[in-house]
Every structure is written in structure tokens, then in C-alpha cells.
C-alpha positions as CSV (number, residue, x, y, z in Angstrom):
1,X,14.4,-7.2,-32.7
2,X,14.0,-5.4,-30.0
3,X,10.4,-6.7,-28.7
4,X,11.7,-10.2,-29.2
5,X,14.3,-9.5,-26.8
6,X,12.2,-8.1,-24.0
7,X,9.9,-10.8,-24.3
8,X,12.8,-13.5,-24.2
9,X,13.9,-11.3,-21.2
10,X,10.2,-11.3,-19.2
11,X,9.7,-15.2,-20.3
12,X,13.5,-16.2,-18.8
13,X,12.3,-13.8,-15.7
14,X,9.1,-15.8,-15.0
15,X,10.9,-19.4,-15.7
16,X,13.9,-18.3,-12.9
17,X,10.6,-16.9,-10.6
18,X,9.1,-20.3,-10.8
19,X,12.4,-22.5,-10.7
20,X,12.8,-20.6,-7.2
21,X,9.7,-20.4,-5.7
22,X,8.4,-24.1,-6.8
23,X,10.7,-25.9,-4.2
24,X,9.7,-23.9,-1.5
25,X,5.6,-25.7,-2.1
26,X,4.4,-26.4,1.7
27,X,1.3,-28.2,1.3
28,X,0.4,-27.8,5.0
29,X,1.2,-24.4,5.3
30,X,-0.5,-24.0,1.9
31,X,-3.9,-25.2,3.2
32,X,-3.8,-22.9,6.2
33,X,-2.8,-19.9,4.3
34,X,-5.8,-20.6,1.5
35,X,-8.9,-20.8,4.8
36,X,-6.7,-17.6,6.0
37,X,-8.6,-15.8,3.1
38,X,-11.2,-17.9,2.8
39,X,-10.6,-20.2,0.3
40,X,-10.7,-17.6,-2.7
41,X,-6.8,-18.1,-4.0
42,X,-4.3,-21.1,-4.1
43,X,-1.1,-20.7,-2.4
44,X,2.4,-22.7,-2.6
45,X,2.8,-22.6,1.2
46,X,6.2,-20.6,0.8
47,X,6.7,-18.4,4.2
48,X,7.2,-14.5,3.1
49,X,11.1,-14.8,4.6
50,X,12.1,-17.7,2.4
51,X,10.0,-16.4,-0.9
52,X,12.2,-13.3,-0.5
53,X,15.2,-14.8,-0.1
54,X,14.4,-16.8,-3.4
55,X,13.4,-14.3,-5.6
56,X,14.9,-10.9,-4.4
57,X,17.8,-11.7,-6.4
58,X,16.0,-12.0,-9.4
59,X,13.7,-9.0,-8.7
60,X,17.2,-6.9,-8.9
61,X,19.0,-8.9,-11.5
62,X,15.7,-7.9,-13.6
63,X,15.7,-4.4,-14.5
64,X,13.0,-3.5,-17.0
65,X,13.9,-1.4,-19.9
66,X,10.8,0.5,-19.2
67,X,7.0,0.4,-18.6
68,X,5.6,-1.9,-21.0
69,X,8.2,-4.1,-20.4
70,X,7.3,-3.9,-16.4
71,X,3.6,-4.5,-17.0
72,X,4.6,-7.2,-18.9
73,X,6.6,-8.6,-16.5
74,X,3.8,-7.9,-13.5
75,X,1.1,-9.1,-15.5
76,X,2.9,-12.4,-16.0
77,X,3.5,-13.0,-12.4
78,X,0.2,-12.1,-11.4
79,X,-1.7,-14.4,-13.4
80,X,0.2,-17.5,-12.1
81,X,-2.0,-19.8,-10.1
82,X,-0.6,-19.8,-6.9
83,X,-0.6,-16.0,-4.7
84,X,3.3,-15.9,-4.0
85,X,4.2,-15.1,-7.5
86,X,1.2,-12.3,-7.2
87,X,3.6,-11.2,-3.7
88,X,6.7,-11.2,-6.3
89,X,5.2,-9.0,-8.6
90,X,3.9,-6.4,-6.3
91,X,7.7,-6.5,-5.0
92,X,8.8,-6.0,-8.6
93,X,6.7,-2.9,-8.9
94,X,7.7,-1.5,-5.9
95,X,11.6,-1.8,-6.7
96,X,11.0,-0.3,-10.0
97,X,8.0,2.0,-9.6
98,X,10.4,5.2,-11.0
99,X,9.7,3.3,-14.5
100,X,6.1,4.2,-14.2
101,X,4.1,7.6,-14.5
102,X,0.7,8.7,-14.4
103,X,-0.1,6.8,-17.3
104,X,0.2,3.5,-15.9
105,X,-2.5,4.2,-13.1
106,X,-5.5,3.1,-14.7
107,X,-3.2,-0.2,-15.4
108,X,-2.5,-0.1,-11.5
109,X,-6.1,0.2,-10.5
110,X,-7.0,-3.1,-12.7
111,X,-4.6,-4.8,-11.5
112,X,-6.6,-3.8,-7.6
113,X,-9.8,-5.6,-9.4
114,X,-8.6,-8.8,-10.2
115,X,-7.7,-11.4,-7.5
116,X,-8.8,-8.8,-4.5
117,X,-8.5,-9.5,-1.3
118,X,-6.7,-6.8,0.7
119,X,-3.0,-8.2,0.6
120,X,-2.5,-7.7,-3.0
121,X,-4.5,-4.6,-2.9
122,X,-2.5,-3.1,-0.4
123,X,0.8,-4.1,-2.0
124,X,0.2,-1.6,-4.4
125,X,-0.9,1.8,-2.4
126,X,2.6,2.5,-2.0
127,X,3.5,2.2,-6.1
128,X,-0.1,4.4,-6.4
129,X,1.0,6.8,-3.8
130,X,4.6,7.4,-5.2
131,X,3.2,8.3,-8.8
132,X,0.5,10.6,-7.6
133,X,3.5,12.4,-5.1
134,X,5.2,12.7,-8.6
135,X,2.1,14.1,-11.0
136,X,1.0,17.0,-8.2
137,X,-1.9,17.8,-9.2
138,X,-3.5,15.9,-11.8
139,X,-2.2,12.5,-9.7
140,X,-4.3,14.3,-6.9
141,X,-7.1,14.0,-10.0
142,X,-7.2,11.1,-10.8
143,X,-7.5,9.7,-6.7
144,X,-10.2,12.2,-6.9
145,X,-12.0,10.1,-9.6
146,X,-10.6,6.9,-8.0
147,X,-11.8,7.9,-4.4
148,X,-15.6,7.4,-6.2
149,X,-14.8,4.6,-8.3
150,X,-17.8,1.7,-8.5
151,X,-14.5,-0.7,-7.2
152,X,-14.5,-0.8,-3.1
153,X,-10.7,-2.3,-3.2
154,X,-10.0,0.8,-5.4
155,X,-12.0,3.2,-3.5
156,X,-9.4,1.8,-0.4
157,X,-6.5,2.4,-2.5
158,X,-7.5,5.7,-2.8
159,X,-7.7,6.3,0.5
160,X,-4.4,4.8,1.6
161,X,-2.5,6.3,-1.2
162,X,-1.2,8.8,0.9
163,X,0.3,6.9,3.3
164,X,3.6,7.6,4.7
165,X,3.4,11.0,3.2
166,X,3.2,12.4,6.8
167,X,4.8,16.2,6.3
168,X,3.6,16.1,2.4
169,X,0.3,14.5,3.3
170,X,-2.7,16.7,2.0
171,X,-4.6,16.7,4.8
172,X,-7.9,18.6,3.5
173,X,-7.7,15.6,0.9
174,X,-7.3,13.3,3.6
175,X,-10.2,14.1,6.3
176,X,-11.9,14.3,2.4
177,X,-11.7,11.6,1.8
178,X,-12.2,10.2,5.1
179,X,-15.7,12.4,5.4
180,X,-16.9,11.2,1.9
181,X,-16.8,7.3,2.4
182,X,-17.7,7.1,6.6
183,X,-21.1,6.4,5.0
184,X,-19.9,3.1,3.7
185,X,-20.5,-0.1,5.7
186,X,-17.5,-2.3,4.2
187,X,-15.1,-3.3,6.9
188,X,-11.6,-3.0,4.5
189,X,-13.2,0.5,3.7
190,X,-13.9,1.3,7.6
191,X,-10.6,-0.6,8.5
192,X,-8.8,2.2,5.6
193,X,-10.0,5.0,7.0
194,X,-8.8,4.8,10.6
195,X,-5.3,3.2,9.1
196,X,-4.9,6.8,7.3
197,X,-5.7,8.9,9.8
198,X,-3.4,6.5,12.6
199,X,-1.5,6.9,9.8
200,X,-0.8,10.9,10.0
201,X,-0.9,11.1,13.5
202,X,2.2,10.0,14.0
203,X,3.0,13.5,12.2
204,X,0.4,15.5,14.3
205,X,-2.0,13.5,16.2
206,X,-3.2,16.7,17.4
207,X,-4.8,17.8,13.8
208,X,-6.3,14.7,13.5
209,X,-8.0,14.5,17.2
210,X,-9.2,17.5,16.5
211,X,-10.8,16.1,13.4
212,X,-12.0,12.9,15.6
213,X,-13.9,15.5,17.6
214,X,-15.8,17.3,15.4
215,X,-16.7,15.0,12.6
216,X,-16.0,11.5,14.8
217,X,-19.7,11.0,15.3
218,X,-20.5,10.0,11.5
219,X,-17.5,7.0,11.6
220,X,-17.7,3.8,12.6
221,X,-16.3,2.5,16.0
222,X,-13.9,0.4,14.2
223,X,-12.8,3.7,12.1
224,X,-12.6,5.4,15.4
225,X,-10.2,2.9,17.0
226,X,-8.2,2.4,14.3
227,X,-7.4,6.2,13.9
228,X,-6.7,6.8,18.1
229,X,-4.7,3.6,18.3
230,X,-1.6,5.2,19.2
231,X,-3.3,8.3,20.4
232,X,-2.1,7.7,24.5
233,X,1.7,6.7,23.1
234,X,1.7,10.2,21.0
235,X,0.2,12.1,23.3
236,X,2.8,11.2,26.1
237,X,5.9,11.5,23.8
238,X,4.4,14.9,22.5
239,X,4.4,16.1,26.0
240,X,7.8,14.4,26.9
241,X,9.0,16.7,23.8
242,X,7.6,20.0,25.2
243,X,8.7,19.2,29.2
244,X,12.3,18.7,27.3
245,X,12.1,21.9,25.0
246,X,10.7,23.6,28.5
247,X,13.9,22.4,30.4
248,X,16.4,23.3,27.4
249,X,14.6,26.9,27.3
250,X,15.2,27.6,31.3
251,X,18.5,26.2,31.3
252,X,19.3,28.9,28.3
253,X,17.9,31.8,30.4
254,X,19.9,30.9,33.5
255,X,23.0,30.4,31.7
């Protein structure tokens, strides 16, 4: 009774996702969005501020009873022809990702490997990297196995899962990671890289120049640039913060 319940509950979910979303179909905007990734996915043509405005509602009217109910749900959405209801479920996972444990990764990861391109990739580092911040160590496993995985979009996940970590971040996993795929010559991997160690710097920059200059050589330029993109802006407001702490000290002593 109760299975036939959820499953009324997912199917009513995916009819009020589609009622909403349908009416928002942009047929010029559509085309430009499908070259935008080169022709590999249909879209409705709904702008992201609209399609949220539709379907945020339903996202938190939702509420899944628990994970297979939530797979159910995601997998639903994400096999729907056009990539907004794909954007909907990634948004669904992220409001509800506390449902999920480590379990669920391997489900995550497949979910990377079909439809890839690196928006619905990237929509789900942030569900990956809040269940491996959970599981400690065997999370920190299983992006170990993941980091190596025949999968580049998975391989990228892996990298970016820590992202936003900042004062948590594992840095030795990090720069790791970093070291073990700078032999690669895919762009979204070379592009993930210097996004993860841009990424930290905004916690230390200093830890990961140092890192730039001794093992820079072996990454690509684009790595490089990526990762010392805001290298000038934190260096400035680092020594802004010092000049400041200097002042406060001096005007301690005199007093």
C-alpha cells in the first residue's frame, strides 16, 4: 500500500513538473541553447529564472519519504526529453541530499554518465561532496576509486567534490588529486583542476601558490590560469588584512 502511494506521489510530482515547465517552451531560445552544447540535448527554451520560479514550489511541496523514493523521483525527471526537467532534478537532489548516504553514490555517479555534458555533471558535485563530508573516511574511499574511474565526467566529479569545503578541504587529497590527472589532456578535466585549486585559495591562496610553484610545471596553462585567477585580488586583501592587524597591534602597545 505503501509503494503504491509513493509511486502515485512521484507520478503526480512529474505531471505538476511538466504542467509548469511546458508553458514556459521558447522555441528561439531553445535552438540557441541546443548549438550552446553542441547539438547533443533538446531543450524547452525556459530561462533558469523563470524554470525556478515554476518548479521551486513543487521541489519543496515534494518531500520524499526517503531515498528510493528520491531516486525515483530524480530518475524520472532526468529521463524527460528536454534538459530543464534534468536542471529540476539536480535541484531536487540538492534540497534533499540529507535523504541520501553513501550508498546512493554509485547511483550518483551513473547518473554523471548519462546525458554528460558538464552542466548536469556539475549539478551534482555539490550532492557528492556533502555525502562524502558526512562518511569521513570511507566517502574519502570511494572518490579515491572514483578519482581513477574509466568515466572522465566522473573522474571531474571527483575532483570538484570538495568544493566549498575551504577550512575542511583535505588538501593532501586535493593537490592529489590534482598531481594524478595533470597528465590528462581533456579540457573539462584541465578546466576542474584549476576551478579546485581557485577554489581553496580563497581559504589560503598562499598553500596553494606554493603548490603552483613546485609542481606547476607538469599542468596545463589553462590549469595554471584557472587556479591563479584571483591570485592578485587575494594577495592584496591578504596584505590589507596584515597592514590592518599591524595597525590594531601598535595602537594596543601605545595605549
Amino acid at each position: 500500500m505503501r509503494k503504491t502511494s509513493s509511486k502515485q506521489k512521484i507520478a503526480k510530482f512529474h505531471r505538476a513538473v511538466r504542467d509548469a515547465l511546458l508553458p514556459l517552451k521558447n522555441p528561439e531560445r531553445a535552438a540557441a541553447m541546443r548549438a550552446y552544447v553542441r547539438d547533443q540535448f533538446e531543450y524547452l527554451g525556459a530561462g533558469t529564472t523563470e524554470r525556478r520560479a515554476a518548479v521551486t514550489p513543487l521541489i519543496r511541496a515534494f518531500k520524499p519519504v526517503d531515498a528510493e523514493g528520491m531516486r525515483a523521483a530524480v530518475e524520472g525527471l532526468w529521463a524527460m526529453r528536454e534538459r530543464e526537467f534534468l536542471y529540476c532534478a539536480a535541484e531536487l537532489l540538492a534540497r534533499y541530499q540529507a535523504a541520501l548516504s553513501l550508498d546512493d553514490l554509485p547511483w550518483l555517479l551513473s547518473l554523471a554518465q548519462q546525458k554528460s555534458w558538464w552542466d548536469s555533471v556539475d549539478s551534482l558535485v555539490k550532492t557528492v561532496g556533502k555525502i562524502v563530508q558526512r562518511s569521513t573516511l570511507k566517502g574519502a574511499r570511494a572518490m579515491d576509486a572514483a578519482v581513477r574511474h574509466k568515466n572522465f565526467w566522473v573522474r571531474r566529479i571527483a575532483m570538484l567534490h570538495q568544493l566549498g569545503w575551504r577550512a575542511e578541504c583535505d588538501t593532501e587529497r586535493l593537490f592529489r588529486y590534482a598531481e594524478l590527472l595533470a597528465v590528462e589532456k581533456e579540457f573539462f578535466i584541465r578546466k576542474a583542476i584549476g576551478w579546485a585549486l581557485r577554489d581553496y585559495a580563497w581559504h589560503d591562496w598562499s598553500v596553494v601558490e606554493k603548490f603552483l610553484s613546485t609542481s606547476g610545471a607538469q599542468f596545463s596553462g589553462l590549469t595554471v590560469r584557472e587556479a591563479r585567477k584571483n591570485f592578485e585580488a587575494l594577495r592584496g586583501s591578504s596584505s590589507a588584512t596584515k597592514l590592518r592587524n599591524n595597525r590594531n597591534q601598535s595602537s594596543a602597545r601605545r595605549v
